[in-house]
GROMACS .gro file of C-alpha atoms in nm:
model
  483
    1MET     CA    1 -11.513  11.882   2.888
    2ILE     CA    2 -11.837  12.024   3.080
    3SER     CA    3 -11.838  12.389   2.900
    4ALA     CA    4 -11.933  12.236   2.568
    5PRO     CA    5 -12.287  12.119   2.670
    6ILE     CA    6 -12.345  12.424   2.882
    7HIS     CA    7 -12.263  12.647   2.621
    8GLY     CA    8 -12.504  12.423   2.365
    9ARG     CA    9 -12.772  12.448   2.635
   10ARG     CA   10 -12.742  12.829   2.639
   11ILE     CA   11 -12.775  12.844   2.291
   12ALA     CA   12 -13.079  12.636   2.270
   13ALA     CA   13 -13.224  12.851   2.549
   14TRP     CA   14 -13.180  13.177   2.354
   15ALA     CA   15 -13.332  13.011   2.043
   16VAL     CA   16 -13.648  12.924   2.238
   17ALA     CA   17 -13.683  13.260   2.401
   18VAL     CA   18 -13.624  13.419   2.058
   19THR     CA   19 -13.887  13.208   1.911
   20LEU     CA   20 -14.154  13.315   2.169
   21LEU     CA   21 -14.076  13.685   2.205
   22VAL     CA   22 -14.069  13.749   1.797
   23PRO     CA   23 -14.437  13.671   1.728
   24ALA     CA   24 -14.545  13.847   2.054
   25LEU     CA   25 -14.347  14.170   1.961
   26ALA     CA   26 -14.464  14.146   1.599
   27GLN     CA   27 -14.829  14.118   1.730
   28ALA     CA   28 -14.806  14.393   1.973
   29GLN     CA   29 -14.654  14.624   1.704
   30VAL     CA   30 -14.937  14.519   1.456
   31ARG     CA   31 -15.190  14.586   1.735
   32GLN     CA   32 -15.038  14.920   1.784
   33ALA     CA   33 -15.017  15.025   1.380
   34LEU     CA   34 -15.382  14.904   1.369
   35TYR     CA   35 -15.497  15.146   1.611
   36GLN     CA   36 -15.282  15.464   1.531
   37PRO     CA   37 -15.489  15.747   1.475
   38GLY     CA   38 -15.577  15.918   1.165
   39GLY     CA   39 -15.512  15.590   0.966
   40GLN     CA   40 -15.152  15.717   0.857
   41GLN     CA   41 -14.972  15.381   0.949
   42GLY     CA   42 -15.077  15.024   0.916
   43GLN     CA   43 -15.418  15.072   0.782
   44PRO     CA   44 -15.575  14.712   0.810
   45ALA     CA   45 -15.641  14.542   0.455
   46ARG     CA   46 -15.999  14.484   0.375
   47ARG     CA   47 -16.102  14.151   0.206
   48ALA     CA   48 -16.295  14.182  -0.111
   49ASN     CA   49 -16.669  14.166  -0.025
   50HIS     CA   50 -17.029  14.306  -0.120
   51TRP     CA   51 -17.100  14.672  -0.052
   52THR     CA   52 -17.364  14.687   0.198
   53SER     CA   53 -17.541  14.997   0.374
   54GLY     CA   54 -17.815  14.940   0.633
   55GLY     CA   55 -17.832  14.602   0.576
   56SER     CA   56 -17.909  14.633   0.212
   57GLU     CA   57 -17.679  14.520  -0.054
   58TRP     CA   58 -17.583  14.771  -0.324
   59THR     CA   59 -17.634  14.640  -0.687
   60ASN     CA   60 -17.523  14.773  -1.020
   61ALA     CA   61 -17.744  14.850  -1.317
   62TYR     CA   62 -17.755  14.514  -1.415
   63GLY     CA   63 -17.860  14.362  -1.077
   64GLU     CA   64 -17.542  14.255  -0.997
   65PRO     CA   65 -17.377  14.308  -0.653
   66VAL     CA   66 -17.113  14.571  -0.601
   67VAL     CA   67 -16.787  14.438  -0.494
   68ILE     CA   68 -16.518  14.641  -0.306
   69PRO     CA   69 -16.182  14.522  -0.406
   70ALA     CA   70 -15.936  14.454  -0.113
   71SER     CA   71 -15.750  14.744   0.004
   72TYR     CA   72 -15.986  14.961  -0.158
   73CYS     CA   73 -15.906  15.269   0.061
   74GLY     CA   74 -15.562  15.363   0.037
   75ASP     CA   75 -15.306  15.499   0.306
   76GLY     CA   76 -15.443  15.800   0.485
   77CYS     CA   77 -15.808  15.689   0.385
   78THR     CA   78 -16.022  15.553   0.662
   79PRO     CA   79 -16.363  15.553   0.750
   80GLY     CA   80 -16.470  15.868   0.974
   81GLY     CA   81 -16.762  16.013   1.154
   82MET     CA   82 -17.038  16.211   0.991
   83MET     CA   83 -16.839  16.515   1.035
   84GLY     CA   84 -16.507  16.378   1.128
   85TYR     CA   85 -16.170  16.299   0.976
   86ASN     CA   86 -16.325  16.177   0.646
   87GLY     CA   87 -16.663  16.312   0.686
   88MET     CA   88 -16.960  16.156   0.541
   89GLY     CA   89 -16.845  15.811   0.530
   90GLY     CA   90 -16.478  15.838   0.465
   91CYS     CA   91 -16.264  15.785   0.147
   92CYS     CA   92 -16.438  15.463   0.027
   93THR     CA   93 -16.817  15.587   0.075
   94GLY     CA   94 -16.807  15.968   0.072
   95GLY     CA   95 -16.465  16.150   0.081
   96ALA     CA   96 -16.355  16.416   0.339
   97GLY     CA   97 -16.610  16.644   0.490
   98PRO     CA   98 -16.645  17.004   0.506
   99TYR     CA   99 -16.465  16.971   0.876
  100PRO     CA  100 -16.166  16.748   0.796
  101HIS     CA  101 -16.082  16.707   1.178
  102GLY     CA  102 -16.394  16.716   1.345
  103ALA     CA  103 -16.665  16.973   1.357
  104PRO     CA  104 -16.626  17.291   1.572
  105ASN     CA  105 -16.825  17.380   1.880
  106GLY     CA  106 -16.851  17.022   1.977
  107VAL     CA  107 -17.073  16.950   1.690
  108GLN     CA  108 -17.028  16.558   1.630
  109MET     CA  109 -17.241  16.322   1.452
  110GLN     CA  110 -17.173  15.943   1.449
  111GLN     CA  111 -17.243  15.745   1.136
  112PRO     CA  112 -17.317  15.369   1.097
  113ALA     CA  113 -17.065  15.116   1.056
  114GLY     CA  114 -16.893  15.135   0.721
  115GLY     CA  115 -17.001  15.471   0.666
  116TRP     CA  116 -17.261  15.666   0.482
  117PRO     CA  117 -17.275  15.725   0.101
  118GLY     CA  118 -17.114  16.039   0.029
  119GLN     CA  119 -17.345  16.344  -0.032
  120PHE     CA  120 -17.140  16.649  -0.004
  121SER     CA  121 -16.762  16.633   0.010
  122PRO     CA  122 -16.601  16.981  -0.134
  123TYR     CA  123 -16.301  16.890   0.042
  124ALA     CA  124 -16.258  16.536  -0.057
  125GLN     CA  125 -15.919  16.360  -0.067
  126GLU     CA  126 -15.780  16.191  -0.365
  127CYS     CA  127 -15.831  15.817  -0.303
  128GLU     CA  128 -15.743  15.505  -0.494
  129ASP     CA  129 -16.029  15.395  -0.747
  130PRO     CA  130 -16.081  15.324  -1.110
  131CYS     CA  131 -16.178  15.669  -1.196
  132ASP     CA  132 -15.915  15.837  -1.011
  133GLY     CA  133 -16.155  16.085  -0.855
  134ARG     CA  134 -16.315  16.238  -0.568
  135ARG     CA  135 -16.644  16.094  -0.423
  136GLY     CA  136 -16.961  16.299  -0.340
  137LEU     CA  137 -17.206  16.487  -0.497
  138LEU     CA  138 -16.964  16.707  -0.679
  139GLY     CA  139 -16.711  16.441  -0.763
  140LYS     CA  140 -16.449  16.478  -1.046
  141CYS     CA  141 -16.438  16.148  -1.218
  142CYS     CA  142 -16.794  16.048  -1.276
  143PHE     CA  143 -17.130  16.257  -1.363
  144LEU     CA  144 -17.138  16.515  -1.070
  145GLY     CA  145 -17.008  16.257  -0.855
  146LEU     CA  146 -17.358  16.078  -0.809
  147PHE     CA  147 -17.242  15.764  -0.971
  148ASP     CA  148 -16.870  15.766  -0.808
  149ALA     CA  149 -16.925  15.621  -0.458
  150GLY     CA  150 -17.133  15.930  -0.415
  151LEU     CA  151 -17.491  15.897  -0.383
  152MET     CA  152 -17.496  15.610  -0.607
  153ARG     CA  153 -17.241  15.340  -0.728
  154PRO     CA  154 -17.106  15.331  -1.086
  155ILE     CA  155 -17.315  15.171  -1.333
  156ASP     CA  156 -17.026  15.201  -1.594
  157GLN     CA  157 -16.649  15.160  -1.575
  158CYS     CA  158 -16.417  15.438  -1.686
  159GLY     CA  159 -16.229  15.198  -1.889
  160PRO     CA  160 -16.236  15.165  -2.277
  161HIS     CA  161 -16.508  15.295  -2.473
  162TYR     CA  162 -16.714  15.020  -2.642
  163PHE     CA  163 -17.018  14.939  -2.819
  164ASP     CA  164 -17.173  14.638  -3.030
  165PHE     CA  165 -17.354  14.843  -3.281
  166SER     CA  166 -17.386  15.216  -3.383
  167ALA     CA  167 -17.618  15.410  -3.657
  168GLU     CA  168 -17.539  15.768  -3.692
  169ALA     CA  169 -17.699  16.032  -3.945
  170LEU     CA  170 -17.466  16.220  -4.121
  171TYR     CA  171 -17.480  16.571  -4.250
  172TRP     CA  172 -17.190  16.655  -4.471
  173LYS     CA  173 -17.065  16.903  -4.728
  174ARG     CA  174 -16.815  16.886  -4.999
  175ASN     CA  175 -16.558  17.152  -4.998
  176LYS     CA  176 -16.566  17.243  -5.396
  177PRO     CA  177 -16.663  17.050  -5.691
  178ALA     CA  178 -16.353  17.067  -5.875
  179ASP     CA  179 -15.970  17.117  -5.826
  180PRO     CA  180 -15.893  17.349  -5.981
  181GLU     CA  181 -16.206  17.565  -6.101
  182VAL     CA  182 -16.328  17.504  -6.436
  183ILE     CA  183 -16.468  17.784  -6.652
  184PHE     CA  184 -16.752  17.650  -6.905
  185ALA     CA  185 -16.901  17.972  -7.058
  186THR     CA  186 -16.888  18.351  -7.067
  187ILE     CA  187 -17.098  18.639  -7.204
  188GLY     CA  188 -16.879  18.819  -7.462
  189VAL     CA  189 -16.551  18.718  -7.612
  190THR     CA  190 -16.339  18.705  -7.278
  191ASP     CA  191 -15.975  18.629  -7.181
  192VAL     CA  192 -16.031  18.428  -6.886
  193SER     CA  193 -15.647  18.419  -6.815
  194ALA     CA  194 -15.678  18.761  -6.716
  195GLY     CA  195 -15.978  18.706  -6.471
  196VAL     CA  196 -16.366  18.692  -6.514
  197ASP     CA  197 -16.641  18.879  -6.367
  198PRO     CA  198 -16.844  18.596  -6.192
  199ALA     CA  199 -17.174  18.748  -6.311
  200LEU     CA  200 -17.071  18.698  -6.647
  201ALA     CA  201 -16.949  18.333  -6.640
  202LEU     CA  202 -17.060  17.982  -6.570
  203THR     CA  203 -16.806  17.791  -6.362
  204THR     CA  204 -16.791  17.476  -6.117
  205ASN     CA  205 -16.819  17.755  -5.823
  206ASP     CA  206 -17.184  17.798  -5.947
  207VAL     CA  207 -17.263  17.413  -5.887
  208GLU     CA  208 -17.108  17.376  -5.554
  209GLY     CA  209 -17.340  17.132  -5.349
  210ASP     CA  210 -17.507  17.201  -5.037
  211TRP     CA  211 -17.497  17.007  -4.713
  212GLU     CA  212 -17.640  16.659  -4.774
  213PRO     CA  213 -17.772  16.385  -4.560
  214GLY     CA  214 -17.606  16.014  -4.500
  215LEU     CA  215 -17.592  15.734  -4.314
  216ARG     CA  216 -17.298  15.526  -4.124
  217LEU     CA  217 -17.365  15.196  -3.983
  218THR     CA  218 -17.106  15.010  -3.754
  219GLY     CA  219 -17.101  14.665  -3.619
  220ARG     CA  220 -16.835  14.494  -3.390
  221TYR     CA  221 -16.769  14.148  -3.306
  222ASP     CA  222 -16.530  14.051  -3.014
  223LEU     CA  223 -16.261  13.845  -3.098
  224GLY     CA  224 -16.101  13.817  -2.732
  225ALA     CA  225 -16.073  14.026  -2.428
  226LEU     CA  226 -15.888  14.310  -2.600
  227SER     CA  227 -15.965  14.293  -2.932
  228PHE     CA  228 -16.256  14.292  -3.194
  229LEU     CA  229 -16.355  14.291  -3.563
  230GLU     CA  230 -16.533  14.612  -3.686
  231VAL     CA  231 -16.745  14.650  -4.012
  232SER     CA  232 -16.882  14.982  -4.119
  233TYR     CA  233 -17.069  15.128  -4.393
  234ALA     CA  234 -17.092  15.504  -4.462
  235GLY     CA  235 -17.277  15.655  -4.758
  236LEU     CA  236 -17.591  15.744  -4.951
  237PHE     CA  237 -17.463  16.092  -5.002
  238GLU     CA  238 -17.608  16.269  -5.328
  239TRP     CA  239 -17.460  16.605  -5.400
  240GLY     CA  240 -17.639  16.776  -5.674
  241ALA     CA  241 -17.647  17.135  -5.811
  242VAL     CA  242 -17.774  17.310  -6.120
  243SER     CA  243 -17.684  17.657  -6.263
  244THR     CA  244 -17.763  17.848  -6.583
  245LEU     CA  245 -17.618  18.154  -6.749
  246ASP     CA  246 -17.868  18.359  -6.959
  247GLY     CA  247 -17.752  18.595  -7.266
  248ALA     CA  248 -17.871  18.725  -7.591
  249GLY     CA  249 -17.689  18.537  -7.881
  250ASP     CA  250 -17.334  18.637  -7.694
  251ILE     CA  251 -17.259  18.339  -7.505
  252PHE     CA  252 -16.915  18.161  -7.570
  253THR     CA  253 -16.806  17.845  -7.436
  254GLY     CA  254 -16.454  17.672  -7.379
  255TYR     CA  255 -16.506  17.472  -7.712
  256SER     CA  256 -16.415  17.831  -7.880
  257ASN     CA  257 -16.169  17.939  -7.594
  258PHE     CA  258 -16.450  18.206  -7.542
  259GLY     CA  259 -16.450  18.365  -7.853
  260LEU     CA  260 -16.065  18.375  -7.879
  261GLY     CA  261 -16.034  18.078  -8.111
  262VAL     CA  262 -15.859  17.774  -8.085
  263ASP     CA  263 -15.548  17.666  -8.280
  264THR     CA  264 -15.585  17.278  -8.411
  265THR     CA  265 -15.296  17.299  -8.672
  266GLY     CA  266 -15.024  17.410  -8.457
  267ASP     CA  267 -14.917  17.716  -8.647
  268GLY     CA  268 -14.990  17.951  -8.342
  269VAL     CA  269 -15.306  18.090  -8.535
  270PRO     CA  270 -15.644  18.022  -8.394
  271ASN     CA  271 -15.870  17.867  -8.673
  272ILE     CA  272 -16.159  17.735  -8.515
  273GLY     CA  273 -16.419  17.907  -8.313
  274VAL     CA  274 -16.298  18.264  -8.357
  275ASP     CA  275 -16.585  18.479  -8.256
  276GLY     CA  276 -16.797  18.154  -8.281
  277ALA     CA  277 -16.726  18.071  -8.645
  278GLY     CA  278 -16.748  17.705  -8.727
  279LEU     CA  279 -16.907  17.614  -8.422
  280SER     CA  280 -17.277  17.664  -8.443
  281SER     CA  281 -17.407  17.399  -8.202
  282THR     CA  282 -17.193  17.559  -7.897
  283GLU     CA  283 -17.122  17.929  -7.985
  284LEU     CA  284 -17.311  18.252  -7.988
  285ALA     CA  285 -17.585  18.082  -7.764
  286ASN     CA  286 -17.866  18.235  -7.561
  287SER     CA  287 -17.832  18.023  -7.264
  288ALA     CA  288 -17.585  17.762  -7.096
  289ARG     CA  289 -17.670  17.527  -6.820
  290LEU     CA  290 -17.438  17.351  -6.586
  291GLU     CA  291 -17.550  17.045  -6.362
  292LEU     CA  292 -17.327  16.833  -6.136
  293LEU     CA  293 -17.423  16.508  -5.938
  294SER     CA  294 -17.180  16.349  -5.703
  295GLU     CA  295 -17.200  16.025  -5.489
  296LEU     CA  296 -16.971  15.879  -5.209
  297HIS     CA  297 -16.971  15.538  -5.040
  298ASN     CA  298 -16.749  15.396  -4.791
  299SER     CA  299 -16.706  15.026  -4.682
  300GLU     CA  300 -16.442  14.919  -4.419
  301ILE     CA  301 -16.327  14.606  -4.227
  302SER     CA  302 -16.094  14.649  -3.944
  303TYR     CA  303 -15.909  14.484  -3.664
  304ARG     CA  304 -15.882  14.694  -3.357
  305ARG     CA  305 -15.733  14.618  -3.034
  306TYR     CA  306 -15.791  14.801  -2.696
  307TRP     CA  307 -15.531  15.001  -2.512
  308VAL     CA  308 -15.569  15.158  -2.156
  309GLY     CA  309 -15.345  15.479  -2.060
  310PHE     CA  310 -15.157  15.494  -1.714
  311ASN     CA  311 -15.486  15.684  -1.611
  312PRO     CA  312 -15.785  15.442  -1.687
  313ARG     CA  313 -15.998  15.732  -1.790
  314VAL     CA  314 -15.760  15.749  -2.096
  315SER     CA  315 -15.808  15.470  -2.342
  316GLY     CA  316 -15.853  15.393  -2.711
  317THR     CA  317 -15.804  15.143  -2.988
  318VAL     CA  318 -15.550  15.107  -3.264
  319MET     CA  319 -15.681  14.949  -3.576
  320ALA     CA  320 -15.561  14.836  -3.935
  321GLY     CA  321 -15.771  14.707  -4.208
  322VAL     CA  322 -15.906  14.719  -4.559
  323ARG     CA  323 -16.133  15.011  -4.721
  324TYR     CA  324 -16.330  15.038  -5.041
  325THR     CA  325 -16.427  15.397  -5.132
  326ARG     CA  326 -16.654  15.489  -5.441
  327LEU     CA  327 -16.648  15.815  -5.579
  328SER     CA  328 -16.871  15.893  -5.886
  329GLU     CA  329 -16.969  16.191  -6.068
  330ASP     CA  330 -17.201  16.304  -6.355
  331LEU     CA  331 -17.171  16.641  -6.516
  332ASN     CA  332 -17.377  16.755  -6.799
  333PHE     CA  333 -17.327  17.092  -6.982
  334SER     CA  334 -17.540  17.210  -7.259
  335THR     CA  335 -17.599  17.516  -7.482
  336LEU     CA  336 -17.891  17.661  -7.679
  337GLY     CA  337 -17.868  17.920  -7.956
  338PRO     CA  338 -18.043  18.040  -8.245
  339ALA     CA  339 -17.782  17.848  -8.482
  340GLY     CA  340 -17.792  17.522  -8.275
  341SER     CA  341 -17.765  17.334  -7.967
  342SER     CA  342 -17.514  17.099  -7.777
  343TRP     CA  343 -17.517  16.846  -7.495
  344THR     CA  344 -17.212  16.704  -7.326
  345ALA     CA  345 -17.208  16.453  -7.052
  346VAL     CA  346 -16.906  16.329  -6.863
  347ARG     CA  347 -16.924  16.054  -6.585
  348THR     CA  348 -16.634  15.973  -6.380
  349GLU     CA  349 -16.605  15.676  -6.138
  350ASN     CA  350 -16.317  15.624  -5.874
  351ASP     CA  351 -16.310  15.287  -5.722
  352LEU     CA  352 -16.038  15.311  -5.445
  353VAL     CA  353 -15.922  14.974  -5.266
  354GLY     CA  354 -15.641  14.963  -5.018
  355PHE     CA  355 -15.497  14.918  -4.656
  356GLN     CA  356 -15.553  15.184  -4.399
  357ALA     CA  357 -15.432  15.191  -4.027
  358GLY     CA  358 -15.507  15.445  -3.741
  359GLY     CA  359 -15.660  15.438  -3.396
  360ASP     CA  360 -15.870  15.638  -3.143
  361MET     CA  361 -15.845  15.780  -2.789
  362TRP     CA  362 -16.114  15.846  -2.535
  363VAL     CA  363 -16.120  16.055  -2.215
  364THR     CA  364 -16.391  15.977  -1.951
  365VAL     CA  365 -16.489  16.341  -1.836
  366ARG     CA  366 -16.791  16.247  -1.605
  367GLN     CA  367 -16.945  15.910  -1.523
  368GLY     CA  368 -17.134  15.812  -1.856
  369CYS     CA  369 -16.964  16.080  -2.069
  370ARG     CA  370 -16.658  16.055  -2.305
  371ILE     CA  371 -16.507  16.278  -2.511
  372GLY     CA  372 -16.262  16.147  -2.808
  373GLY     CA  373 -16.113  16.155  -3.138
  374TYR     CA  374 -15.989  15.908  -3.421
  375GLY     CA  375 -15.775  15.907  -3.734
  376LYS     CA  376 -15.703  15.685  -4.002
  377ALA     CA  377 -15.518  15.706  -4.335
  378GLY     CA  378 -15.405  15.467  -4.618
  379ILE     CA  379 -15.273  15.402  -4.967
  380TYR     CA  380 -15.508  15.287  -5.230
  381ASN     CA  381 -15.507  15.183  -5.581
  382ASN     CA  382 -15.772  15.389  -5.762
  383ARG     CA  383 -15.926  15.249  -6.068
  384CYS     CA  384 -16.032  15.583  -6.254
  385GLU     CA  385 -16.281  15.552  -6.547
  386VAL     CA  386 -16.393  15.876  -6.776
  387ALA     CA  387 -16.677  15.811  -6.989
  388THR     CA  388 -16.784  16.115  -7.221
  389SER     CA  389 -17.098  16.148  -7.462
  390VAL     CA  390 -17.090  16.451  -7.708
  391THR     CA  391 -17.421  16.565  -7.877
  392GLY     CA  392 -17.454  16.870  -8.106
  393SER     CA  393 -17.707  16.982  -8.366
  394ALA     CA  394 -17.430  17.023  -8.640
  395LEU     CA  395 -17.229  16.728  -8.500
  396PRO     CA  396 -17.177  16.465  -8.790
  397GLY     CA  397 -17.340  16.134  -8.688
  398GLY     CA  398 -17.536  16.322  -8.376
  399THR     CA  399 -17.330  16.153  -8.111
  400ALA     CA  400 -16.967  16.089  -8.009
  401LEU     CA  401 -16.874  15.837  -7.739
  402GLU     CA  402 -16.514  15.837  -7.569
  403ASN     CA  403 -16.371  15.629  -7.291
  404VAL     CA  404 -16.092  15.598  -7.081
  405LYS     CA  405 -15.951  15.378  -6.796
  406ALA     CA  406 -15.637  15.394  -6.575
  407ASP     CA  407 -15.492  15.290  -6.223
  408HIS     CA  408 -15.337  15.530  -6.018
  409VAL     CA  409 -15.197  15.548  -5.644
  410SER     CA  410 -15.443  15.761  -5.405
  411PHE     CA  411 -15.447  15.856  -5.060
  412ILE     CA  412 -15.731  15.884  -4.817
  413GLY     CA  413 -15.708  16.040  -4.471
  414GLU     CA  414 -16.013  16.053  -4.207
  415GLY     CA  415 -16.037  16.209  -3.881
  416GLY     CA  416 -16.272  16.338  -3.635
  417VAL     CA  417 -16.394  16.415  -3.286
  418SER     CA  418 -16.702  16.292  -3.075
  419ILE     CA  419 -16.901  16.299  -2.731
  420VAL     CA  420 -17.080  16.023  -2.618
  421ALA     CA  421 -17.303  16.018  -2.311
  422ASP     CA  422 -17.489  15.710  -2.182
  423ILE     CA  423 -17.867  15.746  -2.155
  424LEU     CA  424 -17.940  15.395  -2.063
  425PRO     CA  425 -17.753  15.091  -1.962
  426SER     CA  426 -17.736  14.972  -2.313
  427TRP     CA  427 -17.791  15.279  -2.503
  428SER     CA  428 -17.561  15.580  -2.554
  429LEU     CA  429 -17.612  15.918  -2.754
  430ARG     CA  430 -17.295  16.027  -2.978
  431ALA     CA  431 -17.240  16.338  -3.158
  432GLY     CA  432 -16.945  16.461  -3.344
  433TYR     CA  433 -16.756  16.610  -3.668
  434ASP     CA  434 -16.583  16.432  -3.913
  435VAL     CA  435 -16.332  16.524  -4.205
  436LEU     CA  436 -16.256  16.304  -4.515
  437PHE     CA  437 -15.983  16.404  -4.765
  438ILE     CA  438 -15.913  16.217  -5.107
  439ASN     CA  439 -15.624  16.273  -5.295
  440THR     CA  440 -15.543  16.187  -5.674
  441ALA     CA  441 -15.888  16.139  -5.801
  442ALA     CA  442 -16.050  16.191  -6.143
  443LEU     CA  443 -16.343  16.448  -6.110
  444ALA     CA  444 -16.582  16.498  -6.382
  445ALA     CA  445 -16.540  16.891  -6.430
  446ASN     CA  446 -16.150  16.846  -6.466
  447ASN     CA  447 -16.200  16.578  -6.707
  448PHE     CA  448 -16.433  16.792  -6.945
  449ASP     CA  449 -16.252  16.814  -7.287
  450PHE     CA  450 -16.315  17.116  -7.458
  451TYR     CA  451 -16.118  17.044  -7.790
  452PRO     CA  452 -16.362  17.144  -8.053
  453THR     CA  453 -16.264  16.899  -8.339
  454VAL     CA  454 -16.542  16.641  -8.192
  455PHE     CA  455 -16.795  16.908  -8.349
  456LEU     CA  456 -16.608  16.865  -8.686
  457GLY     CA  457 -16.657  16.514  -8.717
  458GLU     CA  458 -16.305  16.416  -8.583
  459THR     CA  459 -16.185  16.143  -8.347
  460ARG     CA  460 -16.036  16.285  -8.028
  461ASN     CA  461 -15.758  16.118  -7.829
  462PRO     CA  462 -15.944  16.093  -7.491
  463THR     CA  463 -15.729  16.169  -7.183
  464LEU     CA  464 -15.769  16.139  -6.794
  465TYR     CA  465 -15.684  16.392  -6.549
  466GLU     CA  466 -15.657  16.227  -6.193
  467GLU     CA  467 -15.470  16.472  -5.999
  468SER     CA  468 -15.747  16.639  -5.838
  469SER     CA  469 -15.861  16.604  -5.466
  470ALA     CA  470 -16.191  16.621  -5.268
  471LEU     CA  471 -16.252  16.728  -4.919
  472TYR     CA  472 -16.562  16.654  -4.730
  473HIS     CA  473 -16.663  16.724  -4.369
  474GLY     CA  474 -16.975  16.750  -4.150
  475ALA     CA  475 -17.154  16.666  -3.828
  476ASN     CA  476 -17.291  16.312  -3.715
  477LEU     CA  477 -17.559  16.230  -3.468
  478GLY     CA  478 -17.648  15.872  -3.363
  479LEU     CA  479 -17.694  15.600  -3.111
  480GLU     CA  480 -17.457  15.325  -2.978
  481PHE     CA  481 -17.605  14.984  -2.842
  482VAL     CA  482 -17.432  14.757  -2.614
  483TRP     CA  483 -17.563  14.381  -2.614
   0.00000   0.00000   0.00000
């Protein structure tokens, strides 16, 4: 009858003792952990505060105070002496010094509270930071370590590459003017199927355009924290070239199958243009001239969304949008001989409209310096048009006009690599190389119709050949601006 109250009082006494002892033991353990040497266990958490040195507050390029996140130093990284465990300022301000465990021969130098800004730290430890890099003059993440908690704090993040507006000068070249090559004239009767001496022929390879300047403008508008709308234009390219072939009344053109003659009756026997007969406007000429002009324009509206890799130095965007590309060409072929002259002009227009998707990726190699690449591709409706004008001294009526239009499915793929370097807080310099490929396009040279009946006053049935491709490539150099 008495044991129950005694037993209850004992339980109550034990509860009171445990209640009093547990906090005391925990406090002792924490105090012991806080003071373990080397910072290997129980490193104290640090609250977020402004970074100061010598009583002066550090600021970024925009005049804002630099904020050190809570627990900025990871395990094993504690402030150390001038030449002590963590060198000039420890992990958060300088990284490991040249003497990780103290200088030899009793050389000891004490640092101010909070550590010195790091200067020389060739043996720096890896510590947690946005750049995942070492501190000090030769830091890994940012430009020579000068802006990564070394001599100076960062003026930029190692996160996504961004800008509000960019302007670039382009210097591009077109790979070839026709696909496949087209032969227009030869000196002497020639079977071109067996090959032709380039010195005795006038072909599209003779009017291959040189490098030409262009312009690319890009603007971005933020739609949210991770997405934006991008509008761009690239163009003003005008490739042009002229070539001539001189002879002595012995130049034959494709209208006569280069002097072999053309079968227009279907019996297998050439009946027009054999040795130039019947085609006085074009055959047995003294000279032939070929001129090609080409223009390219691009306009795009895209939605882009940022992504960041496991390492924040790697980031990029994915994109989807609408693209309009216009490829137009003008080709002029003329002959002049003792019996007459001719002039044939062909104009082709390709208006491609469709959807594209792609993305880009950027890697921060040093603070304020990124390298990256991009790629995008899409399927387009190509509205092709070919207009031909034929004029000849022996042509009945003087001039013949032809026109044909058609819609075809085309493909455009584009990619490139770039490097971007910050030169001012709001301005960056960029340079790179681009490649643009267009498949299923109507090119002027490949739509040149050599069927000779037009010079006999007959109406031809115009055709359109759209199975050509065009490849463009070149360098770019420009500026990016951040508002």
